[in-house]
């Protein structure tokens, strides 16, 4: 964190513009400017424990408008990643579950296939949630917009090898 | 032409001033008054610049036009100033003292020599477009002037809009202009000017708010720029001072200002320095304009109230209910239908709110003026990275090219007083450079000897002007002239088509001679613009100018009663009768030459005082510099490096050397002023020296006060009680002596804004925020791992200083805001300290251990300021600093003539600013002492000694401390009297009269009216 | 136009820097106000004297206004505050001699307030019109008749 | 200029109408824009979270494939893909550490990337390369009277440094395209407000709030339809309309979300079925018919 974004984090002067523009700030336990402040004060733990990083929808409004060019969105992404690597889960664990389901599917198939991804996601969270959305699923299916099995992707294997390598670099788990 | 004694090079006694904003005008006037011929070149067709667009000005809420239009008029009529408007600098060759400037004067299509500014062409022109002056809030014609008081008062044709230029037809203006002043075939003209020096004052532009698309400017009709808001506030603006929503013309109930739009971001890494204050001003004025209950909110980061009187202004705004929210606005959404605006923000309590506003003003920042690179290329000067003019901190008014100077917002964002100060300073530089050429190119106009009118019966001539149809279209001019013949004393009347045209002026002179007229009454337009012209005209045939009187039957009659011809004619007759009656009571007045001393007395030998002394001495004026301490240098002696990066020792020693080497400066150290008497040109001041008991009597023409200030020392935050607590001044000394504590410290906490605020209201010391940044960077240099935490109320690194704030953060310093209600608490923890404070973003109390606590203490006035204020009869302001004559337009003058101030004695400021002010004070002083004699008299008060009872009433009431009692009677020195007449109405013995406005002269107007009414020939 | 056919005569003592500049501006802006106002320009309202005001009423003028710079913005620092005091006093005098204090008023305005000058002129005319001719001018008329 | 088309994972699935209408319109315009062979998922924001090098490698592979195929421009209809691909492209160009790490991973997949590819969004290609004049020529059924709210979403213009749109906060390219088609593009405040698509599954509660705000404003300014340029935005806005997710039936509280390519096809007079107009949650047909558009 300090390494990649530290210099930019230092520039923050707590103008709160990030928070003022954030479409989901009201749902955050600590808000974007507070995230940056805590990082400035060296209190990364509190940020990692927060639900805020999981609430961020990644819209880049904060970063785009930050007068000091603090890459708040990218911080949020990295913080989520760090938290997941450390196994720190938010109370509502749906976001990490989604990320895992998504990446799992991509690693398997090289592309994202919605049905396996959905299955992976709801299986690891709450199947009842899936039921709530069954009408949507059904309609998609009827309209030919949801495939039981995606087309095979030739490059799947190469992608897997590549991702293995990418993760094996020094310093990453 | 003059030879420069030292080098033998030619020195041309003329200067080119580029840019006719307030800075350019000030520079031009200061130069012209000190005997230098000035070309005032303005890119647009009119001078005035940004200030003409403002409504009122902070922090005094003076009406911008009230204080500026006299300057406009003064520039336009000054003998030594030639305004070249609608023009560009094409090139500048030669060198300092002897330049040739090539100028292109673009075609205006109206002949400036013929046009009287009547405005008929404008009324008749059929084509309209958005007015630039009113920023699209109203329309203007293809031929137009931007505002009523425009100078030159000559319209301009916009060829992009004019039908003649687009299609070859129309020519309505040509047809209706009674003077044939329209010249559609006019061509650009090139001219070459010989000048010794150039001052660049092209000002600045405002940030294009449309670029911040998130605020919807240009899409959301109720989002305005702050400058548009100024126009809405202006009584002479597009809505005549009503604040109305552009979308529906309804008065808004809730208005918000967004600060730092186009400032303090990555693209504009500087602070625009004026917007916090002007937003505060606009909010207060809006409150006056709107019915009670309206709400005003300013969304900001830091409130940059760093100037004199600014904090008190801010205080007042808060008391009036202006709300400040510390959150930089992110974006606006428009409510469909109502066209109101929704804003999400977080307040100080951490609540995330969405609030609806009826109107939003964007406080746009300043940017370099358009076309600046062409100007820079033409004049060969360098620009800085923001596109503003570049200069070095130790020679702040010099560009990269010798002989070319700069001032005003072109040198970086700043307010009016700072622009005016810089302009005077730049004029000072030019005065110095061109000292040997002074007076060579200007020649006072010669008039014939006056004929004696004393004791003669009044023979009044009345000239009634048609002003084309401006007057004659409403008032029966011929009737007015005919009936004026019936008035007592009138021997001659005439009516003329255009009284101010060259032909008419000549005819008038002939009539005066032929009919032996000894009083002249002009019934025409406003004395404000035309009196000087007519006065000069009568002087040319030997009539004393005070025997001239004017009746304003246009601006105050035909123009406002256009629908009532008969009544207007009656009113014009009354105005003429009144003027005639007064004219019969007028007496010739003479301004008499009075000798003066050309010596300057400078009190205080800090950087400001030394700079002022040198500026004058280098022009050949003798200077006495009085310093209380044993060595020159003042505060500068105590610093390490300066915020400009310069070594302060170097800066001091260079200055001191120059002062000591200059033959014209006499330095009296260890000395103090004990008494002073006299008036402008002729002061006598006693100076006592600590070493030598005999007092020196100094005779001098002007006084400059430069007594500086000192760092406040109280006991706040354990200062003086714990060795770990030091002031910022102490830290500077520690840095200078390389105190090992600084290298060892793990954490240093700095607290800003510490001062005697229990005893007096808070004012900002202006320098300490920047000084803190400077010292953080120094500390980080010698001890990179040391954490620096700064507790502040507002960070006030205005202008380019913002970059130092950015650098300090980049270096890792952490800045935490505190408020007056929640101050940091410092406790001893053995050798170390513990500081606890509330972190406002998190809303949490934090406690930090610190090895050193640095208290940024206020700059307070030098000891003894009160005494000096009594000795020189100059006032102190509420913070105890000396009080200038007018905080906007006379920032380095005292109200009483001949006394000036500069440096921290005026208010805390940086070395750079102290230097500028020192030069400015010198330039203003030069206006006085460069004259061979002072012309005194005219409209001044005069005492009839026999009546005076020495009651002291006048002494007490005169705002300029002019009257004194000597030998049992009041003496009013003509050289010092400002001619207000305040004492006259107050004197219980009726012993004082204001010349030219004597009681009988004022009453004559009433008598004239009464008699006319009694005669029964006018309706009443 | 007038309700009672009475057209009052009003004299306005205006300072050079603000009030009379505002009056000029009203002209430049081609605003409309009644022709009953006649401006007498002084350098500063601080020059105003009880004598001037009383003489105007004595001469048969129906109303007098004194107009200077905004408070705190006097070109001569304190002239307008002195004027204000004198006008207050003159009002009492007028009251006590039966002319009526409301025939005299002090205004403060800036030079850019052309519209306000027009408004003040209109309102002052209206006020005096409603008050009717001043007792002095009524007397005078009778004498003439 | 040679293009390669990167459809992204959704185009043949949930975003079927986008894929269908794109191909129809491309044919009508005579565009030569073959699909990139063997493309893989761009990694979206998911991989950015989990592991930056993986994210960049995933996108990098697509860039390398494009380069190998001899194309210079990689065109994608998805804003998410656009952002991910272009971000990777820029990191690969400017961040030497990431470049080395990604190169190692890519070589594992038998590829290398020289940095010659430009990533484009389909909308940008339509407006700038095909050009509004050429598009106008093809219009046979102008969308007269149709009021549209153009929705650009977040990742089409953000992060600014990546997207480099001339009007990042208030883009206008789609509006200009709609005007050429004869529709009236409305001014509104939520053009670039995020709809929360990336959290559509994980946090439907929050997403509904975001979409409601956007769609309410679109309705209030009088839009008949919202036009999207991204499969994620379209699906998300279409699916989560207020509390009436999917089969909520209050007609007046819902608004159809269509792809700009669908409206292009419609204006070109192509068959609505072939364009995929029947494959939405909210049927756009009634809104279109109310303006006498054949559908
Ligand atoms: C909205 C707003 C409100 C403000 N309110 C206040 C306030 O209340 N109090 C206060 O103290 N300050 C205020 N300011 C700041 C104030 O306007 C400036 O400090 C001041 O006007 C600067 O004067 P200047 O002469 O340096 O520049 P300007 O006023 O900008 O004048 C520059 C002149 O140079 C001319 N020019 C430009 N380029 C060229 C060229 N190439 N050749 C020839 N001529 C050229 C321009 O046409 C212009 O006439 C405000 C500013 C703004 C934007
Ligand atoms: C801690 C600190 C750090 C600073 N750092 C910087 C910086 O980095 N950069 C910067 O630009 N500015 C800095 N400043 C501000 C800078 O010191 C001042 O701007 C500058 O010194 C002011 O000069 P002056 O001539 O106006 O006043 P002074 O330096 O105070 O000089 C006034 C002189 O008048 C004399 N005097 C006073 N009364 C009398 C009397 N009655 N009779 C005769 N003589 C009298 C005094 O003895 C003194 O010599 C700093 C200030 C402080 C307190
Ligand atoms: S917008 Fe940027 S500078 Fe402002 S608080 Fe957020 S991160 Fe800090
Ligand atoms: S990127 Fe995340 S934190 Fe930033 S504004 Fe969007 S939702 Fe808020
Ligand atoms: S009509 Fe003629 S004199 Fe009057 S303003 Fe126009 S050009 Fe000047
Ligand atoms: S010729 Fe041009 S400037 Fe003159 S009246 Fe016609 S349009 Fe206006
Ligand atoms: S902080 Fe500076 S740039 Fe921002 S509004 Fe205040 S004065 Fe202007
Ligand atoms: S620390 Fe000094 S400069 Fe900064 S706000 Fe306080 S008083 Fe002003
Ligand atoms: S007020 Fe009049 S009487 Fe009193 S001292 Fe002054 S001049 Fe003399
Ligand atoms: S006229 Fe004014 S300045 Fe002159 S002495 Fe009287 S009060 Fe003072």
PDB file of N, CA, C and O and ligand atoms in Angstrom, chain A residues 18 21-24 28 32 56-62 72-73 76, ligand 4:
ATOM      1  N   UNK A  18     -13.937  13.533  -2.328  1.00  0.00           N
ATOM      2  CA  UNK A  18     -14.184  12.143  -2.699  1.00  0.00           C
ATOM      3  C   UNK A  18     -15.493  11.667  -2.090  1.00  0.00           C
ATOM      4  O   UNK A  18     -16.335  11.079  -2.763  1.00  0.00           O
ATOM      5  N   UNK A  21     -18.734  13.130  -3.500  1.00  0.00           N
ATOM      6  CA  UNK A  21     -19.180  12.646  -4.803  1.00  0.00           C
ATOM      7  C   UNK A  21     -19.506  11.178  -4.820  1.00  0.00           C
ATOM      8  O   UNK A  21     -20.051  10.668  -5.790  1.00  0.00           O
ATOM      9  N   UNK A  22     -19.173  10.487  -3.766  1.00  0.00           N
ATOM     10  CA  UNK A  22     -19.327   9.031  -3.776  1.00  0.00           C
ATOM     11  C   UNK A  22     -20.805   8.649  -3.726  1.00  0.00           C
ATOM     12  O   UNK A  22     -21.531   9.066  -2.828  1.00  0.00           O
ATOM     13  N   UNK A  23     -21.251   7.833  -4.669  1.00  0.00           N
ATOM     14  CA  UNK A  23     -22.683   7.507  -4.692  1.00  0.00           C
ATOM     15  C   UNK A  23     -23.099   6.561  -3.569  1.00  0.00           C
ATOM     16  O   UNK A  23     -24.290   6.413  -3.313  1.00  0.00           O
ATOM     17  N   UNK A  24     -22.138   5.932  -2.907  1.00  0.00           N
ATOM     18  CA  UNK A  24     -22.522   4.997  -1.854  1.00  0.00           C
ATOM     19  C   UNK A  24     -21.914   5.354  -0.500  1.00  0.00           C
ATOM     20  O   UNK A  24     -21.913   4.542   0.413  1.00  0.00           O
ATOM     21  N   UNK A  28     -21.400   3.536   3.780  1.00  0.00           N
ATOM     22  CA  UNK A  28     -20.080   3.113   4.245  1.00  0.00           C
ATOM     23  C   UNK A  28     -19.916   3.379   5.733  1.00  0.00           C
ATOM     24  O   UNK A  28     -20.382   4.396   6.236  1.00  0.00           O
ATOM     25  N   UNK A  32     -14.742   7.520   2.066  1.00  0.00           N
ATOM     26  CA  UNK A  32     -13.499   7.569   1.301  1.00  0.00           C
ATOM     27  C   UNK A  32     -12.415   8.473   1.911  1.00  0.00           C
ATOM     28  O   UNK A  32     -11.263   8.054   2.049  1.00  0.00           O
ATOM     29  N   UNK A  56     -17.712  -0.028  -1.801  1.00  0.00           N
ATOM     30  CA  UNK A  56     -17.304   0.757  -2.971  1.00  0.00           C
ATOM     31  C   UNK A  56     -17.685   0.031  -4.253  1.00  0.00           C
ATOM     32  O   UNK A  56     -17.411  -1.147  -4.415  1.00  0.00           O
ATOM     33  N   UNK A  57     -18.336   0.774  -5.153  1.00  0.00           N
ATOM     34  CA  UNK A  57     -18.750   0.144  -6.410  1.00  0.00           C
ATOM     35  C   UNK A  57     -17.733   0.386  -7.523  1.00  0.00           C
ATOM     36  O   UNK A  57     -17.972   0.042  -8.672  1.00  0.00           O
ATOM     37  N   UNK A  58     -16.646   1.026  -7.185  1.00  0.00           N
ATOM     38  CA  UNK A  58     -15.589   1.189  -8.184  1.00  0.00           C
ATOM     39  C   UNK A  58     -15.946   2.140  -9.311  1.00  0.00           C
ATOM     40  O   UNK A  58     -15.559   1.953 -10.458  1.00  0.00           O
ATOM     41  N   UNK A  59     -16.630   3.212  -8.992  1.00  0.00           N
ATOM     42  CA  UNK A  59     -17.109   4.088 -10.059  1.00  0.00           C
ATOM     43  C   UNK A  59     -16.094   5.145 -10.449  1.00  0.00           C
ATOM     44  O   UNK A  59     -16.288   5.871 -11.404  1.00  0.00           O
ATOM     45  N   UNK A  60     -15.037   5.272  -9.701  1.00  0.00           N
ATOM     46  CA  UNK A  60     -13.952   6.217 -10.004  1.00  0.00           C
ATOM     47  C   UNK A  60     -14.337   7.689  -9.884  1.00  0.00           C
ATOM     48  O   UNK A  60     -13.614   8.564 -10.334  1.00  0.00           O
ATOM     49  N   UNK A  61     -15.499   7.988  -9.296  1.00  0.00           N
ATOM     50  CA  UNK A  61     -15.863   9.405  -9.157  1.00  0.00           C
ATOM     51  C   UNK A  61     -14.910  10.098  -8.197  1.00  0.00           C
ATOM     52  O   UNK A  61     -14.465  11.220  -8.432  1.00  0.00           O
ATOM     53  N   UNK A  62     -14.622   9.433  -7.101  1.00  0.00           N
ATOM     54  CA  UNK A  62     -13.744  10.028  -6.104  1.00  0.00           C
ATOM     55  C   UNK A  62     -12.395  10.350  -6.711  1.00  0.00           C
ATOM     56  O   UNK A  62     -11.881  11.458  -6.593  1.00  0.00           O
ATOM     57  N   UNK A  72      -8.213   7.076  -5.129  1.00  0.00           N
ATOM     58  CA  UNK A  72      -8.996   6.453  -4.064  1.00  0.00           C
ATOM     59  C   UNK A  72      -9.572   5.112  -4.508  1.00  0.00           C
ATOM     60  O   UNK A  72      -9.539   4.127  -3.761  1.00  0.00           O
ATOM     61  N   UNK A  73     -10.066   5.037  -5.734  1.00  0.00           N
ATOM     62  CA  UNK A  73     -10.705   3.799  -6.189  1.00  0.00           C
ATOM     63  C   UNK A  73      -9.694   2.658  -6.237  1.00  0.00           C
ATOM     64  O   UNK A  73      -9.964   1.556  -5.760  1.00  0.00           O
ATOM     65  N   UNK A  76      -9.073   1.404  -2.942  1.00  0.00           N
ATOM     66  CA  UNK A  76     -10.156   0.536  -2.469  1.00  0.00           C
ATOM     67  C   UNK A  76      -9.963  -0.880  -3.015  1.00  0.00           C
ATOM     68  O   UNK A  76     -10.110  -1.858  -2.294  1.00  0.00           O
TER      69      UNK A  76
HETATM   70  S1  LIG E   4     -15.023   4.470  -6.510  1.00  0.00           S
HETATM   71 FE1  LIG E   4     -15.893   3.687  -4.654  1.00  0.00          FE
HETATM   72  S2  LIG E   4     -15.304   5.125  -3.079  1.00  0.00           S
HETATM   73 FE2  LIG E   4     -14.980   6.094  -5.046  1.00  0.00          FE
HETATM   74  S3  LIG E   4     -16.816   7.223  -5.396  1.00  0.00           S
HETATM   75 FE3  LIG E   4     -17.072   5.282  -6.402  1.00  0.00          FE
HETATM   76  S4  LIG E   4     -18.043   4.022  -4.874  1.00  0.00           S
HETATM   77 FE4  LIG E   4     -17.270   5.756  -3.820  1.00  0.00          FE
END
